């Protein structure tokens, strides 16, 4: 019986071409694996869930305000999966903000952001 070895999935890197790669190289690499690595996807979702609960000021992480641009400016092995992961993460952060007041403004902004990701 013949076995077939599958080539490992290669993660695309920016080589410093995007701001996130220059400022947060380690987190940048984790985010690039969101569409192929369940651990990286969970890390993104955990970051989204805890964004308003923990102080990430001194952490070298790409914040929610940059996630959609990040998703749009990178190439993905599975583009639909990456879009869904980043959209869900933004939605999680947005829902937390909506629960703290000014829900109509936040919901409107969030809907616009998600629509941009889908296009």
Coordinates of N, CA and C in Angstrom, one line a residue, residues 2 5 14 22 28-29 31 52 54 63 83 90 93 100 111 115 117:
X2 N 0.5 2.2 -0.8 CA 1.3 3.4 -0.9 C 0.6 4.5 0.0
X5 N 2.3 11.5 1.4 CA 2.7 12.6 2.4 C 2.1 13.9 1.9
X14 N 4.4 38.7 5.3 CA 4.4 40.0 4.7 C 5.9 40.5 4.5
X22 N 5.5 44.9 11.1 CA 6.6 45.7 11.6 C 6.4 45.9 13.1
X28 N 1.4 39.0 14.5 CA 1.1 39.0 13.1 C 1.2 37.6 12.5
X29 N 2.2 36.8 12.9 CA 2.3 35.5 12.5 C 1.2 34.6 13.0
X31 N -1.9 35.7 13.7 CA -3.1 36.0 12.9 C -3.0 35.5 11.5
X52 N -12.3 43.8 26.3 CA -12.7 44.9 27.2 C -12.6 44.5 28.6
X54 N -9.6 42.9 29.9 CA -8.2 42.9 30.3 C -7.5 44.1 29.6
X63 N -4.8 45.1 17.5 CA -6.1 45.3 18.2 C -7.3 45.2 17.2
X83 N -12.2 35.2 6.7 CA -13.2 36.2 6.8 C -14.2 36.0 7.9
X90 N -14.6 40.6 15.4 CA -15.1 42.0 15.4 C -16.5 42.1 16.0
X93 N -16.3 41.8 19.8 CA -15.9 43.1 20.4 C -17.0 44.1 20.3
X100 N -22.6 48.4 26.5 CA -22.1 49.4 27.4 C -22.7 50.8 27.1
X111 N -22.3 47.0 11.7 CA -22.9 46.5 10.5 C -22.1 46.9 9.2
X115 N -20.1 44.5 6.6 CA -20.4 44.5 5.2 C -19.1 44.8 4.4
X117 N -16.1 43.8 5.1 CA -15.4 42.5 5.1 C -16.0 41.6 4.1

